[in-house]
Tab-separated table of C-alpha atoms and ligand atoms in Angstrom:
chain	number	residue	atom	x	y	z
U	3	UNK	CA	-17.574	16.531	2.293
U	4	UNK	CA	-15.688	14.841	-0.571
U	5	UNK	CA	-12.827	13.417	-0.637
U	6	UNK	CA	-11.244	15.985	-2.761
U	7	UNK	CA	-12.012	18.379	-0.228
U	8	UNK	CA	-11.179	16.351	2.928
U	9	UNK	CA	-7.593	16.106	1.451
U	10	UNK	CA	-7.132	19.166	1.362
U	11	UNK	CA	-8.590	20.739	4.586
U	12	UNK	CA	-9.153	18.121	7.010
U	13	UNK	CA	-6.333	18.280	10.089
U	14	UNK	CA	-4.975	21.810	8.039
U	15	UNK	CA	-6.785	24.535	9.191
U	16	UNK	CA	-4.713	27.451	9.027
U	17	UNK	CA	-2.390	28.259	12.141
U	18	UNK	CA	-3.975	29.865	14.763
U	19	UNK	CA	-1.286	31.855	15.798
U	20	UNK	CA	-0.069	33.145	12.226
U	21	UNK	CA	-2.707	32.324	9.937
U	22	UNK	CA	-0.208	30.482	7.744
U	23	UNK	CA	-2.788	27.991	5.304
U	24	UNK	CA	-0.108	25.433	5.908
U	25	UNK	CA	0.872	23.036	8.485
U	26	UNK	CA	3.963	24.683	10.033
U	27	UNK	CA	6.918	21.845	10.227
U	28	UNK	CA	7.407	21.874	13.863
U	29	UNK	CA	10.975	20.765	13.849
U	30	UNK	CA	11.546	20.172	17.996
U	31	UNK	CA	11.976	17.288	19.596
U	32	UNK	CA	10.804	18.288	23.121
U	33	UNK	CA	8.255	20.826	24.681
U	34	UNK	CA	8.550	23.025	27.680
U	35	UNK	CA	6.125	22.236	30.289
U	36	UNK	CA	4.603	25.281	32.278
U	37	UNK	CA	4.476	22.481	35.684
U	38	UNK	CA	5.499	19.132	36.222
U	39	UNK	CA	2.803	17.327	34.995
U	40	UNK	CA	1.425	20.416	33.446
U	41	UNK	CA	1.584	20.891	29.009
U	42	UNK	CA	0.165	21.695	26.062
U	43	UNK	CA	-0.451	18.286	24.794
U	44	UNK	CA	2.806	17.665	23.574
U	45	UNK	CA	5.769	16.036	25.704
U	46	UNK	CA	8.151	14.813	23.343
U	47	UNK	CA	8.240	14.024	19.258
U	48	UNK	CA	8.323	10.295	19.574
U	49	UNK	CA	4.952	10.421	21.119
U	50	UNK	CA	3.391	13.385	19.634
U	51	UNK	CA	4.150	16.295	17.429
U	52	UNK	CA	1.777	18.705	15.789
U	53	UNK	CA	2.795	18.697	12.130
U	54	UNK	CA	2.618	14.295	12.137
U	55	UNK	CA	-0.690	14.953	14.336
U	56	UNK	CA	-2.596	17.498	11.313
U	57	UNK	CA	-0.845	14.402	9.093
U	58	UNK	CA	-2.469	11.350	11.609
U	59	UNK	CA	-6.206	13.517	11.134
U	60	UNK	CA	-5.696	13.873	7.764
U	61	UNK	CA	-5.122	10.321	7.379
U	62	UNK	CA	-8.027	8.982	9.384
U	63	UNK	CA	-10.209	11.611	7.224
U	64	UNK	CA	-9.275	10.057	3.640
U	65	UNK	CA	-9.714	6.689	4.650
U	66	UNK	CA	-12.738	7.098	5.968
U	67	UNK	CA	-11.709	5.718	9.836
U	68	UNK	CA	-11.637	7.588	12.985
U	69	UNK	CA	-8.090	7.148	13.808
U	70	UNK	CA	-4.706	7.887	12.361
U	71	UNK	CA	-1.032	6.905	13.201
U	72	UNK	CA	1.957	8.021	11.352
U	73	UNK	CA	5.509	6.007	10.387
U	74	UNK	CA	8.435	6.144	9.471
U	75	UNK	CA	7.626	3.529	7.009
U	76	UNK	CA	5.226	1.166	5.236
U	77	UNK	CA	6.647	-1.756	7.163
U	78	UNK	CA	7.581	0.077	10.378
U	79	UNK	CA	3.518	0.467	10.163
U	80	UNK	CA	3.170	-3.196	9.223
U	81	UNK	CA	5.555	-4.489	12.428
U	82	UNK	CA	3.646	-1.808	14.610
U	83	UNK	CA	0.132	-4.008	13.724
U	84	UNK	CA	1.699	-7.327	14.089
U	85	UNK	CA	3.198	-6.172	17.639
U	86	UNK	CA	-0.357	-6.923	18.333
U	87	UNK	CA	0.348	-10.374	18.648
U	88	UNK	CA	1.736	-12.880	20.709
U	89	UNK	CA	3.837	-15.548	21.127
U	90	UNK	CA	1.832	-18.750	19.474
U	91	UNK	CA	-0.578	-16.766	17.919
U	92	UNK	CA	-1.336	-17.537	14.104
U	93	UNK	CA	-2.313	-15.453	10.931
U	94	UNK	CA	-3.327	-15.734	7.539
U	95	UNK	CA	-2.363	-14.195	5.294
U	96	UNK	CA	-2.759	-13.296	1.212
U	97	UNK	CA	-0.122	-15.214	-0.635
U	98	UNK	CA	0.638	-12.595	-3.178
U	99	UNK	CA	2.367	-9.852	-1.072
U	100	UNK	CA	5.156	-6.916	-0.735
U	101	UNK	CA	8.350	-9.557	-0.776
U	102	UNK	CA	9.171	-6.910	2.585
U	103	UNK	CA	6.330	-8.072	4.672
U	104	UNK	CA	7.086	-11.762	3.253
U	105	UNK	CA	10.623	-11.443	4.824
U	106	UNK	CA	9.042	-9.481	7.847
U	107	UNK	CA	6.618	-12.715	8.838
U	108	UNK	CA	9.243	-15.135	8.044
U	109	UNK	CA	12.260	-13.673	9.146
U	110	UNK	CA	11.253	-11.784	12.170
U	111	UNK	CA	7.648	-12.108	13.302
U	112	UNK	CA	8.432	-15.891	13.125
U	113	UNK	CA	11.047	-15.687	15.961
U	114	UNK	CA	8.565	-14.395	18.221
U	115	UNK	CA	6.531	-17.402	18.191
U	116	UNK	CA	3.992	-15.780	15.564
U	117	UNK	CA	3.713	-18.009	12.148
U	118	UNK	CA	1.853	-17.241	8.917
U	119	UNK	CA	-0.282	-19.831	6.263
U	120	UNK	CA	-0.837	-18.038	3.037
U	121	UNK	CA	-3.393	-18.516	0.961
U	122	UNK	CA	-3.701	-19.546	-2.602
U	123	UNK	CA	-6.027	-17.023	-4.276
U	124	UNK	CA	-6.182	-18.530	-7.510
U	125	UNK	CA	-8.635	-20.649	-6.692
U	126	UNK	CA	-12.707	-20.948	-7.222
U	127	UNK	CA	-13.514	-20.209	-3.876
U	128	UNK	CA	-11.391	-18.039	-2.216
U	129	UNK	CA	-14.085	-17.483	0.568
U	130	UNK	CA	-13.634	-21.066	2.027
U	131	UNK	CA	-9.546	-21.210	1.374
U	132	UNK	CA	-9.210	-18.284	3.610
U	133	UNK	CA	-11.978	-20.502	6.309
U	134	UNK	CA	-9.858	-23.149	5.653
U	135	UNK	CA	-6.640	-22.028	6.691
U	136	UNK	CA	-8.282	-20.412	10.260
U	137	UNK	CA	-7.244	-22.491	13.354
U	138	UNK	CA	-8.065	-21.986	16.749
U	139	UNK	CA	-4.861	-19.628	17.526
U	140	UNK	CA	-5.410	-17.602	14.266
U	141	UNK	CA	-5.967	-13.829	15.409
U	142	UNK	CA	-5.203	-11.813	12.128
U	143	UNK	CA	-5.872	-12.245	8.685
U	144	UNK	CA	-3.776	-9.878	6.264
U	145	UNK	CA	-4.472	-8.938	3.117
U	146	UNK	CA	-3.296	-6.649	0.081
U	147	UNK	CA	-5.668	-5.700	-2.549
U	148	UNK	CA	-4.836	-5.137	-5.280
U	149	UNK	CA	-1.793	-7.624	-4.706
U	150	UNK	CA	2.055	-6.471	-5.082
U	151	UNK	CA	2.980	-7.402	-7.925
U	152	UNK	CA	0.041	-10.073	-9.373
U	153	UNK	CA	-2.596	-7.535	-8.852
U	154	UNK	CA	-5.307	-9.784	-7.924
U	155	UNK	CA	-7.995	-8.644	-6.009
U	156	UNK	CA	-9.463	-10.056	-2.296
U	157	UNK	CA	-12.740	-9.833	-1.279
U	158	UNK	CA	-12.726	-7.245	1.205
U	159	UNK	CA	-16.066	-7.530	2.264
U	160	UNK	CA	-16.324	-11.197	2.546
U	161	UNK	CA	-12.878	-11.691	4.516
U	162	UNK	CA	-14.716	-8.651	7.040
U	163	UNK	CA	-17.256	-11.056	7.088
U	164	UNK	CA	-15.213	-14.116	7.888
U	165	UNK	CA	-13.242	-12.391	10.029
U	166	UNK	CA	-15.932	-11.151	12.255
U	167	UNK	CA	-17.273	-14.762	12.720
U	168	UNK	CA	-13.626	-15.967	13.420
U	169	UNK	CA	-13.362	-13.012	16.358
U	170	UNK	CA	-10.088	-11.878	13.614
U	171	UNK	CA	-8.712	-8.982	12.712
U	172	UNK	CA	-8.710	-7.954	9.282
U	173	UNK	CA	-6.064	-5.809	7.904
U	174	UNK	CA	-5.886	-4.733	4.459
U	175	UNK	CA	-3.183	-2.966	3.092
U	176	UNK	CA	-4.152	-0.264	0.832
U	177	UNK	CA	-0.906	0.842	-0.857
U	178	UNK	CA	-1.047	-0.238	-4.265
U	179	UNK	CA	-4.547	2.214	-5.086
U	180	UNK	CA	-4.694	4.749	-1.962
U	181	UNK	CA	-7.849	5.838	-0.119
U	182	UNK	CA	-8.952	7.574	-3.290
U	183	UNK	CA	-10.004	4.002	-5.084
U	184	UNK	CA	-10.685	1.934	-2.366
U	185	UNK	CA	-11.877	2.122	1.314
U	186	UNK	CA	-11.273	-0.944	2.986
U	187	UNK	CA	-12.900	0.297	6.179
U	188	UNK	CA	-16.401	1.187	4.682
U	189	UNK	CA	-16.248	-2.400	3.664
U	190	UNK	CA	-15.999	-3.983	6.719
U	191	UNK	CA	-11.797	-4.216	7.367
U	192	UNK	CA	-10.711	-3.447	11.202
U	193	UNK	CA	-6.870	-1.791	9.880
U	194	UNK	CA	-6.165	-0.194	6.911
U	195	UNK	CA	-2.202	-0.075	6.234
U	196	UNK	CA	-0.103	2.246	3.723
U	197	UNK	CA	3.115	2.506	2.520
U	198	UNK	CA	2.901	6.617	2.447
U	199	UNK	CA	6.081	6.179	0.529
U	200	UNK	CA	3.535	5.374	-2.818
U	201	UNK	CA	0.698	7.019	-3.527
U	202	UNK	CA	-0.269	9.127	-0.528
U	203	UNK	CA	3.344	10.857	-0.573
U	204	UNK	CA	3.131	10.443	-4.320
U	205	UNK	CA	6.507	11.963	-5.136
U	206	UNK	CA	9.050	9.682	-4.344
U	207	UNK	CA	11.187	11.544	-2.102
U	208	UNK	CA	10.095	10.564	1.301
U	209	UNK	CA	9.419	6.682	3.213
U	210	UNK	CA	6.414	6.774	5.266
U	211	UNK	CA	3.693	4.806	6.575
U	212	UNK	CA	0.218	4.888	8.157
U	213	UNK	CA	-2.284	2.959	9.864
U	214	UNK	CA	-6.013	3.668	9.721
U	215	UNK	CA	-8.680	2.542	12.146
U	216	UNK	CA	-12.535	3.132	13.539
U	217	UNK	CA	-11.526	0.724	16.633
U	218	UNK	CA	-10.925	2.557	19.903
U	219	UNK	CA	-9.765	-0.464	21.538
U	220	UNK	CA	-6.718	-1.102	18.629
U	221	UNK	CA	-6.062	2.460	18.264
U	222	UNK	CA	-5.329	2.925	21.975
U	223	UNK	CA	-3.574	-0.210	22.128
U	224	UNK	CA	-1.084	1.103	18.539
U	225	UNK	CA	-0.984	4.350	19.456
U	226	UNK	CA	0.869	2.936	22.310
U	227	UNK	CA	2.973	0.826	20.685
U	228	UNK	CA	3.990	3.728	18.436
U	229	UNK	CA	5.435	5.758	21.233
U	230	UNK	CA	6.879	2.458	22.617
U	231	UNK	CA	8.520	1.002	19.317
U	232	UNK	CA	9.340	4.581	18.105
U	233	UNK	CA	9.508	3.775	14.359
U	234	UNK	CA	7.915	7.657	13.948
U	235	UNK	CA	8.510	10.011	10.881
U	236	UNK	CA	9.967	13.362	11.388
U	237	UNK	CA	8.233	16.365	11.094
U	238	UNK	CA	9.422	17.142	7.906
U	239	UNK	CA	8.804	13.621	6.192
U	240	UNK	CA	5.107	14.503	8.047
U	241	UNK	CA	5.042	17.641	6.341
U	242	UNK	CA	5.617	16.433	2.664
U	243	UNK	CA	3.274	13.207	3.346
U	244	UNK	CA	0.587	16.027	4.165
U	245	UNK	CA	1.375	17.750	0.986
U	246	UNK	CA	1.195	14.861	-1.121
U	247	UNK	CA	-2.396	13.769	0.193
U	248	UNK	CA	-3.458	17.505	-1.009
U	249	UNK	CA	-2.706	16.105	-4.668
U	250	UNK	CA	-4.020	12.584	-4.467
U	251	UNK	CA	-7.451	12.637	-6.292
U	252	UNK	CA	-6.624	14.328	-9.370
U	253	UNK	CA	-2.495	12.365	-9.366
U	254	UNK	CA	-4.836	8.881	-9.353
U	255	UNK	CA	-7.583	9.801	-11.861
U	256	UNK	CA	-4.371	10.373	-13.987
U	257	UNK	CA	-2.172	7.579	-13.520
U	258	UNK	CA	-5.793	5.005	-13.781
U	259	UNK	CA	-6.221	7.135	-16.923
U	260	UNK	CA	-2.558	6.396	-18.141
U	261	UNK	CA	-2.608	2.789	-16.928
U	262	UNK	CA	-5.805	2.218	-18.611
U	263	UNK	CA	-4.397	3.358	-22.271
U	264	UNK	CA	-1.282	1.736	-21.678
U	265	UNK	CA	-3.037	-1.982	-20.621
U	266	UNK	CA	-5.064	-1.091	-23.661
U	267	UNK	CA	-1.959	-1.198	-25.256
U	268	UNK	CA	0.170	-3.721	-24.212
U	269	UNK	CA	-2.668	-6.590	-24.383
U	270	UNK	CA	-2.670	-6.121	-28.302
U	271	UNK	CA	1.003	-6.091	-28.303
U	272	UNK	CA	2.565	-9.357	-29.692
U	273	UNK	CA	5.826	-9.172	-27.480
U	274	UNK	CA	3.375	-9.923	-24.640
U	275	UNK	CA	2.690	-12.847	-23.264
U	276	UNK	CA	0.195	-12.151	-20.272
U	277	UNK	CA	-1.167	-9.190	-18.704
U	278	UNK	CA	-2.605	-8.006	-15.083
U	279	UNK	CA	-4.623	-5.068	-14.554
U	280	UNK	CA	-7.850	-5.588	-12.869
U	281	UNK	CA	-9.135	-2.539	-15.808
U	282	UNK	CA	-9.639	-4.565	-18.121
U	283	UNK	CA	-12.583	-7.106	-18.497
U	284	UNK	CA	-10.780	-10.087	-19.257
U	285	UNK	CA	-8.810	-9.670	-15.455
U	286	UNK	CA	-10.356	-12.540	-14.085
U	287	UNK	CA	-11.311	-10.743	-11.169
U	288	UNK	CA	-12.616	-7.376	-13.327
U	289	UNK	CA	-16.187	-7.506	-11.627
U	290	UNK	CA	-15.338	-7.966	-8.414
U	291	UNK	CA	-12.827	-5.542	-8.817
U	292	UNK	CA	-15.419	-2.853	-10.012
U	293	UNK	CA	-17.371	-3.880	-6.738
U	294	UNK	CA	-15.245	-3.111	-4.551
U	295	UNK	CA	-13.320	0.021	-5.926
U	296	UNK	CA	-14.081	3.022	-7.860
U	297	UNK	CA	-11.042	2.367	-10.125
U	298	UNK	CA	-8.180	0.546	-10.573
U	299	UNK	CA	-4.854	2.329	-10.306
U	300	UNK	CA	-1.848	3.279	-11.909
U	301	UNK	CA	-0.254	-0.554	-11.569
U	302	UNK	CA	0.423	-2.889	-14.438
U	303	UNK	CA	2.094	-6.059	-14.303
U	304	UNK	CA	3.540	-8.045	-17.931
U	305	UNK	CA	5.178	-11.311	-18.564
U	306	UNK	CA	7.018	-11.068	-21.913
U	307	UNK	CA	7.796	-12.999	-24.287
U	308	UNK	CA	11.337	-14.596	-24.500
U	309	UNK	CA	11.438	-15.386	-20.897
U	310	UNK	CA	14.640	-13.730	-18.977
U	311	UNK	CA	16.485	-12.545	-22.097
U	312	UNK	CA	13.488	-10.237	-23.600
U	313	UNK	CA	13.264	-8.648	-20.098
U	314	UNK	CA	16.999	-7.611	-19.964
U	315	UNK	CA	16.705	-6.513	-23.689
U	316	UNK	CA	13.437	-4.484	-22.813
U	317	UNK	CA	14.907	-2.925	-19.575
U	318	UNK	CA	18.035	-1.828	-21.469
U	319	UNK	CA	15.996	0.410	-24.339
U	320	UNK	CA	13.618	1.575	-22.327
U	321	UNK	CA	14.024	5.399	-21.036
U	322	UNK	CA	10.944	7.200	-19.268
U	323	UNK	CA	10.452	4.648	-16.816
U	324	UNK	CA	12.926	4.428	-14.838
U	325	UNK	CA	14.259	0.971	-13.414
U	326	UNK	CA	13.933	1.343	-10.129
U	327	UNK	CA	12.275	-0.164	-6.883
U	328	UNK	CA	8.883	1.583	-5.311
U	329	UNK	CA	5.657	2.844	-6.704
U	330	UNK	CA	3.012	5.496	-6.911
U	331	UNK	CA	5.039	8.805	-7.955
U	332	UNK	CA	4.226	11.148	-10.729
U	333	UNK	CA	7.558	9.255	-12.514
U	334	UNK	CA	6.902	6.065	-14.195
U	335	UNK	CA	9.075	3.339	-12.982
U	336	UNK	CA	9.952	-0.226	-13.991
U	337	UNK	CA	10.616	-2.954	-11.722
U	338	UNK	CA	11.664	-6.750	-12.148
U	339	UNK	CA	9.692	-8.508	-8.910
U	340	UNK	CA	11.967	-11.871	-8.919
U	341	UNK	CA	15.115	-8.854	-8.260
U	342	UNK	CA	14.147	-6.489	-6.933
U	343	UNK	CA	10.687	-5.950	-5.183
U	344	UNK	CA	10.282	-9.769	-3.928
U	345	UNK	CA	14.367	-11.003	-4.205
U	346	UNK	CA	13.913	-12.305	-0.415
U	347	UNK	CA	11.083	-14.970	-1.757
U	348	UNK	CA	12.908	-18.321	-2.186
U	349	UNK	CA	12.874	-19.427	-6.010
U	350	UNK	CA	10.344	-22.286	-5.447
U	351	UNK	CA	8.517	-20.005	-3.701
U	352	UNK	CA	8.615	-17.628	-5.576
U	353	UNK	CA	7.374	-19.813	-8.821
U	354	UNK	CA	4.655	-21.625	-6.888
U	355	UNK	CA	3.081	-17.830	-6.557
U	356	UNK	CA	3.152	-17.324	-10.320
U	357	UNK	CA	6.060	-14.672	-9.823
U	358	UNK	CA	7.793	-15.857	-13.229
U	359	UNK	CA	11.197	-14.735	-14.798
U	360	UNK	CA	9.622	-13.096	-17.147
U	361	UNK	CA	7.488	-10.702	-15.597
U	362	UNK	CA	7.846	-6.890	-15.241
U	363	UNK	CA	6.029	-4.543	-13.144
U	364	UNK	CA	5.239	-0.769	-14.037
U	365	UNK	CA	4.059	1.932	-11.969
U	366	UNK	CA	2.717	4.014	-14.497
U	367	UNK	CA	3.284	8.168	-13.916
U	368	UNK	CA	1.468	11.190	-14.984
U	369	UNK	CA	3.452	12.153	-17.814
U	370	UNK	CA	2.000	12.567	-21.301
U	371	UNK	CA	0.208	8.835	-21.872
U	372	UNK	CA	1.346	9.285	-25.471
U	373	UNK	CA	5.007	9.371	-24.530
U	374	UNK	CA	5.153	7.013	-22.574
U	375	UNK	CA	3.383	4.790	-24.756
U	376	UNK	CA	5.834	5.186	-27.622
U	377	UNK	CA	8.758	4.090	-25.464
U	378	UNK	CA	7.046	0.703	-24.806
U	379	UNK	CA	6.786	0.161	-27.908
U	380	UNK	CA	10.323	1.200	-29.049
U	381	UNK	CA	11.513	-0.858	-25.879
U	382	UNK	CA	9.104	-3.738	-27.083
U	383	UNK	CA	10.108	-3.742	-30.852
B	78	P1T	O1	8.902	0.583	1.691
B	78	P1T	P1	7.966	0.846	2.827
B	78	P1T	O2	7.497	2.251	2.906
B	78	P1T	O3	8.480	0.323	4.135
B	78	P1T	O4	6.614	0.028	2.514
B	78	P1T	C1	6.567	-1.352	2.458
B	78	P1T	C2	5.416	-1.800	1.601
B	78	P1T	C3	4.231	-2.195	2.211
B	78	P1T	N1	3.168	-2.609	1.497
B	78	P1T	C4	3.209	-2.648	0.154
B	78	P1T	C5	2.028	-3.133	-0.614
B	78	P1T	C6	4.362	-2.254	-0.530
B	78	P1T	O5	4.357	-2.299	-1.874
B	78	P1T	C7	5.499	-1.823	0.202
B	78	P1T	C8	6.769	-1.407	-0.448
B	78	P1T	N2	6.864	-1.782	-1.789
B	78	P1T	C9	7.877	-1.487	-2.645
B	78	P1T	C10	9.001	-0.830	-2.276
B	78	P1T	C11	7.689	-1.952	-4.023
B	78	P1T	O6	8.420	-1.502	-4.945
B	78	P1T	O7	6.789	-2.777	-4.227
């Protein structure tokens, strides 16, 4: 089937008992058991419920893997993954990410004996970079694609490549375009990772996360680290996570729509200095881009021009999007990385990554492309 279709009907058939078409939010934290020893399939919520488990399926369908797991956020999914590894272990990782998993591997995954080298994608050849940075203890390599908030785009298919020579694991998260633009499994990746919050939910009311997989082995292995950490979302977070995937074609083919006029837009405009969006041709990385996805999302990234000063000024007169962290819901939003999004990147750090002072990040919505067009350019002018 197609993925519209799968969105809608894979993991939802309609309840047997009642014939309701939807998932029923089973709000209980416990089950009764008919013997000791003796159930339905369900013992407790932490480790299974039925509304996150038509959720899990309907995960695993979209992205094309065999396997879903549901959390109670995008990096409560992300620490789940890493729990993978051990003390002394190594990864590499992309060196344009979510400033959250930045502060994750530094701050946390880095007291357990687990560090990270991040790799400059800026470069020629990325392929021998990433080869470059493997050492013997390396186990993971992770990846976004596009990247939060530079929007470059990794080679999915070469890093599987790489990483099945290397004996890694390649995990790609998926956030910033969904399932419906990109399948990182089909191209070779072990994990897929989402913050459901985005996209997938689509709404902005909920935080979620998911992990995606055709591996047996790592399933089994997360699926028990799931129940053990217990970072799971309630049934009713499951619920509107399920509803939102229902949506998800026809809310991307209109924010890429959107994005694409507005990028159109704002690379003509003269208050701009620079522009990201892997659209348009002159994105250094447009072809691979087109390679590897089927189109490119609802994200735009801007430096201005007048440094700090025209972004405050900007911010201030703007008034559909709204100024506000997050991404992916039928709102447009604004954000300024170097605050907000990536504030726990130190400054040097921060700068060496080509996050600069002046840049601005919009998650363009599904409202009217027109509107929100003209209040750019009022905000601009
Ligand atoms: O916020 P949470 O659901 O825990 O997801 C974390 C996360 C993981 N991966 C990517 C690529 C992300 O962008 C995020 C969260 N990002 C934002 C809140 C943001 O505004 O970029």
């Amino acid at each position: 089937m197609h993925f519209e279709t799968k969105a809608i009907h894979d993991g939802q058939e309609p309840d047997l008992q009642t014939g309701a078409v939807n998932v029923p939010i089973y709000l209980t934290s416990t089950y009764q058991q008919e013997a000791i020893g003796k159930h339905k399939g369900y013992e407790y919520s932490r480790t299974g419920n039925p509304t996150r488990a038509a959720l899990e399926q309907a995960l695993a369908s979209i992205e094309s893997g065999k396997f879903g797991l549901a959390f109670a956020s995008g990096l409560a999914a992300t620490t789940t993954v890493l729990s993978l590894l051990k003390n002394g272990d190594h990864i590499v990782a992309v060196d344009d990410l979510y400033g959250g998993t930045y502060r994750l591997l530094e701050k946390v995954v880095r007291n357990w004996g687990v560090t990270t080298t991040y790799v400059d994608i800026n470069v020629e050849d990325v392929n021998s970079s990433f080869q470059n940075a493997i050492q013997p203890n390396t186990k993971l390599i992770w990846i976004e694609t596009p990247t939060n908030p530079l929007l470059k785009i990794v080679d999915i298919a070469s890093l599987a490549t790489i990483a099945r020579q290397n004996q890694l694991i390649l995990v790609v998260d998926n956030t910033f375009v969904s399932p419906y633009f990109q399948r990182p499994l089909e191209l070779g990746a072990d994990i897929v990772v989402h913050s459901t919050t985005k996209y997938i939910g689509g709404h902005s009311d909920i935080i979620g996360g998911a992990v995606i997989t055709s591996n047996e082995e790592i399933y089994s292995q997360l699926k028990f680290y799931q129940n053990a950490i217990g970072a799971v979302p309630s049934p009713f977070d499951s619920y509107l996570v399920l509803r939102g995937i229902k949506t998800l074609a026809v809310r991307m083919r209109e924010h890429e729509t959107n994005a694409l006029h507005l990028a159109n837009f704002l690379q003509n405009h003269p208050k701009v200095e620079r522009i990201y969006y892997p659209g348009l041709p002159n994105h250094p990385q447009h072809q691979l881009a087109k390679t590897q996805m089927s189109g490119f999302g609802g994200m735009i990234s801007l430096e201005l021009k007048g440094g700090f000063a025209a972004v405050e000024k900007f911010v201030s007169r703007i008034k559909l999007f709204l100024l506000a962290e997050s991404l992916g819901g039928v709102e447009s939003l604004l954000c300024y990385p170097v605050k907000m999004t990536h504030g726990a990147i130190p400054e040097a750090e921060r700068l060496k990554r080509g996050i600069k002072d002046n840049l601005v990040r919009l998650s363009v919505g599904i409202e009217h492309k027109l509107d929100l067009q003209t209040d750019l350019e009022n905000a601009l002018n």
